[in-house]
């Protein structure tokens, strides 16, 4: 049976399609709005899923935050493809990237708690799971994702009410 879709690294030529697919999700407040330039600047972090005709059906990114910590960002699948393994395939490959890069924990900020729970993530406790020295270093980052991970008050008006979740790659088997 031929595969219904494939996952591959994103290219700069994919950015217009990613932005187009993201716009309705931003409007629904499922994804945080990003400028087009931010997609180009981080294109090497993205994977895309395409159907057999080359249509974009999903995307996701992995952003390294620290030596042992990365974040799954902007993971989305077209509604018509939900429940068909696209999100799981993207997440699996992003987690493989995290392992290859040497990170041992992966963070996400999501409304899809059940999906991430099925893949081994758990809801983060109120405290940030990093050493005080690392916390101090992370405070210097201008990245909003880092601020969300640290649960800083300055990002709370901008967050969408998502749940902070984390996965320990060493213990997960995923």
GROMACS .gro file of N, CA, C and O in nm, residues 10-59:
model
  200
   10UNK      N    1   1.158   2.126   0.539
   10UNK     CA    2   1.099   2.238   0.467
   10UNK      C    3   1.208   2.313   0.389
   10UNK      O    4   1.326   2.311   0.426
   11UNK      N    5   1.164   2.376   0.282
   11UNK     CA    6   1.251   2.462   0.200
   11UNK      C    7   1.194   2.604   0.201
   11UNK      O    8   1.076   2.624   0.232
   12UNK      N    9   1.274   2.698   0.163
   12UNK     CA   10   1.226   2.838   0.161
   12UNK      C   11   1.104   2.852   0.071
   12UNK      O   12   1.016   2.932   0.100
   13UNK      N   13   1.098   2.773  -0.034
   13UNK     CA   14   0.982   2.781  -0.126
   13UNK      C   15   0.852   2.734  -0.060
   13UNK      O   16   0.744   2.759  -0.112
   14UNK      N   17   0.862   2.667   0.056
   14UNK     CA   18   0.743   2.622   0.128
   14UNK      C   19   0.681   2.731   0.215
   14UNK      O   20   0.567   2.717   0.258
   15UNK      N   21   0.756   2.836   0.243
   15UNK     CA   22   0.708   2.938   0.338
   15UNK      C   23   0.573   2.997   0.299
   15UNK      O   24   0.484   3.006   0.384
   16UNK      N   25   0.550   3.037   0.173
   16UNK     CA   26   0.417   3.091   0.142
   16UNK      C   27   0.303   2.993   0.175
   16UNK      O   28   0.198   3.035   0.226
   17UNK      N   29   0.324   2.864   0.150
   17UNK     CA   30   0.220   2.764   0.181
   17UNK      C   31   0.204   2.747   0.331
   17UNK      O   32   0.092   2.729   0.380
   18UNK      N   33   0.315   2.751   0.406
   18UNK     CA   34   0.308   2.740   0.552
   18UNK      C   35   0.229   2.859   0.608
   18UNK      O   36   0.139   2.842   0.691
   19UNK      N   37   0.262   2.979   0.562
   19UNK     CA   38   0.193   3.100   0.609
   19UNK      C   39   0.045   3.092   0.577
   19UNK      O   40  -0.041   3.122   0.661
   20UNK      N   41   0.012   3.048   0.456
   20UNK     CA   42  -0.128   3.037   0.415
   20UNK      C   43  -0.204   2.938   0.503
   20UNK      O   44  -0.316   2.964   0.546
   21UNK      N   45  -0.142   2.824   0.532
   21UNK     CA   46  -0.208   2.724   0.616
   21UNK      C   47  -0.216   2.770   0.761
   21UNK      O   48  -0.312   2.738   0.832
   22UNK      N   49  -0.119   2.849   0.806
   22UNK     CA   50  -0.118   2.897   0.945
   22UNK      C   51  -0.221   3.006   0.971
   22UNK      O   52  -0.273   3.016   1.083
   23UNK      N   53  -0.253   3.087   0.870
   23UNK     CA   54  -0.340   3.204   0.891
   23UNK      C   55  -0.473   3.171   0.958
   23UNK      O   56  -0.510   3.237   1.056
   24UNK      N   57  -0.549   3.070   0.913
   24UNK     CA   58  -0.675   3.042   0.982
   24UNK      C   59  -0.654   2.993   1.126
   24UNK      O   60  -0.737   3.019   1.213
   25UNK      N   61  -0.542   2.925   1.150
   25UNK     CA   62  -0.513   2.877   1.286
   25UNK      C   63  -0.474   2.993   1.377
   25UNK      O   64  -0.507   2.992   1.496
   26UNK      N   65  -0.408   3.092   1.322
   26UNK     CA   66  -0.377   3.214   1.398
   26UNK      C   67  -0.507   3.288   1.430
   26UNK      O   68  -0.529   3.332   1.542
   27UNK      N   69  -0.597   3.297   1.330
   27UNK     CA   70  -0.725   3.365   1.350
   27UNK      C   71  -0.808   3.297   1.458
   27UNK      O   72  -0.878   3.363   1.534
   28UNK      N   73  -0.798   3.163   1.468
   28UNK     CA   74  -0.869   3.087   1.572
   28UNK      C   75  -0.795   3.088   1.705
   28UNK      O   76  -0.838   3.025   1.800
   29UNK      N   77  -0.677   3.152   1.708
   29UNK     CA   78  -0.592   3.161   1.826
   29UNK      C   79  -0.538   3.024   1.868
   29UNK      O   80  -0.517   2.997   1.985
   30UNK      N   81  -0.516   2.936   1.770
   30UNK     CA   82  -0.455   2.806   1.794
   30UNK      C   83  -0.303   2.819   1.780
   30UNK      O   84  -0.228   2.756   1.854
   31UNK      N   85  -0.258   2.901   1.686
   31UNK     CA   86  -0.116   2.929   1.668
   31UNK      C   87  -0.089   3.075   1.699
   31UNK      O   88  -0.173   3.161   1.673
   32UNK      N   89   0.029   3.100   1.752
   32UNK     CA   90   0.072   3.237   1.779
   32UNK      C   91   0.109   3.302   1.646
   32UNK      O   92   0.175   3.239   1.562
   33UNK      N   93   0.067   3.427   1.622
   33UNK     CA   94   0.101   3.492   1.495
   33UNK      C   95   0.252   3.514   1.482
   33UNK      O   96   0.320   3.543   1.579
   34UNK      N   97   0.302   3.494   1.359
   34UNK     CA   98   0.442   3.518   1.327
   34UNK      C   99   0.449   3.596   1.197
   34UNK      O  100   0.367   3.575   1.108
   35UNK      N  101   0.548   3.680   1.188
   35UNK     CA  102   0.572   3.750   1.063
   35UNK      C  103   0.633   3.651   0.964
   35UNK      O  104   0.702   3.556   1.003
   36UNK      N  105   0.610   3.673   0.836
   36UNK     CA  106   0.665   3.587   0.731
   36UNK      C  107   0.816   3.572   0.746
   36UNK      O  108   0.871   3.463   0.729
   37UNK      N  109   0.884   3.680   0.781
   37UNK     CA  110   1.030   3.677   0.796
   37UNK      C  111   1.071   3.575   0.903
   37UNK      O  112   1.174   3.509   0.890
   38UNK      N  113   0.990   3.557   1.007
   38UNK     CA  114   1.023   3.461   1.112
   38UNK      C  115   1.022   3.318   1.058
   38UNK      O  116   1.104   3.235   1.099
   39UNK      N  117   0.932   3.289   0.966
   39UNK     CA  118   0.930   3.156   0.903
   39UNK      C  119   1.056   3.134   0.819
   39UNK      O  120   1.115   3.027   0.823
   40UNK      N  121   1.094   3.236   0.744
   40UNK     CA  122   1.216   3.222   0.663
   40UNK      C  123   1.338   3.205   0.754
   40UNK      O  124   1.424   3.121   0.728
   41UNK      N  125   1.346   3.284   0.862
   41UNK     CA  126   1.461   3.278   0.951
   41UNK      C  127   1.475   3.142   1.021
   41UNK      O  128   1.585   3.102   1.055
   42UNK      N  129   1.363   3.074   1.038
   42UNK     CA  130   1.367   2.946   1.110
   42UNK      C  131   1.333   2.827   1.020
   42UNK      O  132   1.305   2.719   1.071
   43UNK      N  133   1.340   2.844   0.889
   43UNK     CA  134   1.297   2.737   0.798
   43UNK      C  135   1.372   2.607   0.821
   43UNK      O  136   1.316   2.498   0.807
   44UNK      N  137   1.498   2.614   0.863
   44UNK     CA  138   1.575   2.492   0.886
   44UNK      C  139   1.521   2.413   1.005
   44UNK      O  140   1.554   2.295   1.021
   45UNK      N  141   1.436   2.472   1.088
   45UNK     CA  142   1.376   2.403   1.202
   45UNK      C  143   1.251   2.325   1.162
   45UNK      O  144   1.202   2.243   1.237
   46UNK      N  145   1.196   2.353   1.043
   46UNK     CA  146   1.066   2.301   1.002
   46UNK      C  147   1.073   2.172   0.922
   46UNK      O  148   1.164   2.151   0.842
   47UNK      N  149   0.973   2.089   0.944
   47UNK     CA  150   0.942   1.976   0.858
   47UNK      C  151   0.803   2.001   0.802
   47UNK      O  152   0.721   2.067   0.867
   48UNK      N  153   0.779   1.952   0.682
   48UNK     CA  154   0.643   1.962   0.629
   48UNK      C  155   0.595   1.823   0.590
   48UNK      O  156   0.675   1.733   0.562
   49UNK      N  157   0.463   1.808   0.589
   49UNK     CA  158   0.399   1.686   0.541
   49UNK      C  159   0.322   1.724   0.415
   49UNK      O  160   0.254   1.827   0.412
   50UNK      N  161   0.338   1.641   0.312
   50UNK     CA  162   0.269   1.663   0.185
   50UNK      C  163   0.192   1.537   0.148
   50UNK      O  164   0.237   1.426   0.178
   51UNK      N  165   0.079   1.556   0.079
   51UNK     CA  166   0.009   1.440   0.028
   51UNK      C  167   0.079   1.394  -0.100
   51UNK      O  168   0.180   1.451  -0.140
   52UNK      N  169   0.026   1.290  -0.162
   52UNK     CA  170   0.092   1.231  -0.279
   52UNK      C  171   0.096   1.326  -0.400
   52UNK      O  172   0.175   1.305  -0.491
   53UNK      N  173   0.014   1.431  -0.397
   53UNK     CA  174   0.014   1.530  -0.506
   53UNK      C  175   0.100   1.652  -0.473
   53UNK      O  176   0.103   1.748  -0.550
   54UNK      N  177   0.168   1.649  -0.358
   54UNK     CA  178   0.255   1.759  -0.320
   54UNK      C  179   0.186   1.874  -0.248
   54UNK      O  180   0.246   1.980  -0.229
   55UNK      N  181   0.061   1.853  -0.206
   55UNK     CA  182  -0.011   1.956  -0.132
   55UNK      C  183   0.032   1.955   0.015
   55UNK      O  184   0.044   1.848   0.075
   56UNK      N  185   0.052   2.072   0.072
   56UNK     CA  186   0.089   2.084   0.212
   56UNK      C  187  -0.029   2.041   0.299
   56UNK      O  188  -0.140   2.091   0.283
   57UNK      N  189  -0.004   1.945   0.390
   57UNK     CA  190  -0.110   1.898   0.478
   57UNK      C  191  -0.073   1.912   0.626
   57UNK      O  192  -0.156   1.891   0.713
   58UNK      N  193   0.053   1.950   0.652
   58UNK     CA  194   0.094   1.970   0.790
   58UNK      C  195   0.236   2.022   0.798
   58UNK      O  196   0.310   2.017   0.700
   59UNK      N  197   0.272   2.074   0.915
   59UNK     CA  198   0.407   2.123   0.937
   59UNK      C  199   0.434   2.129   1.086
   59UNK      O  200   0.342   2.125   1.168
   0.00000   0.00000   0.00000
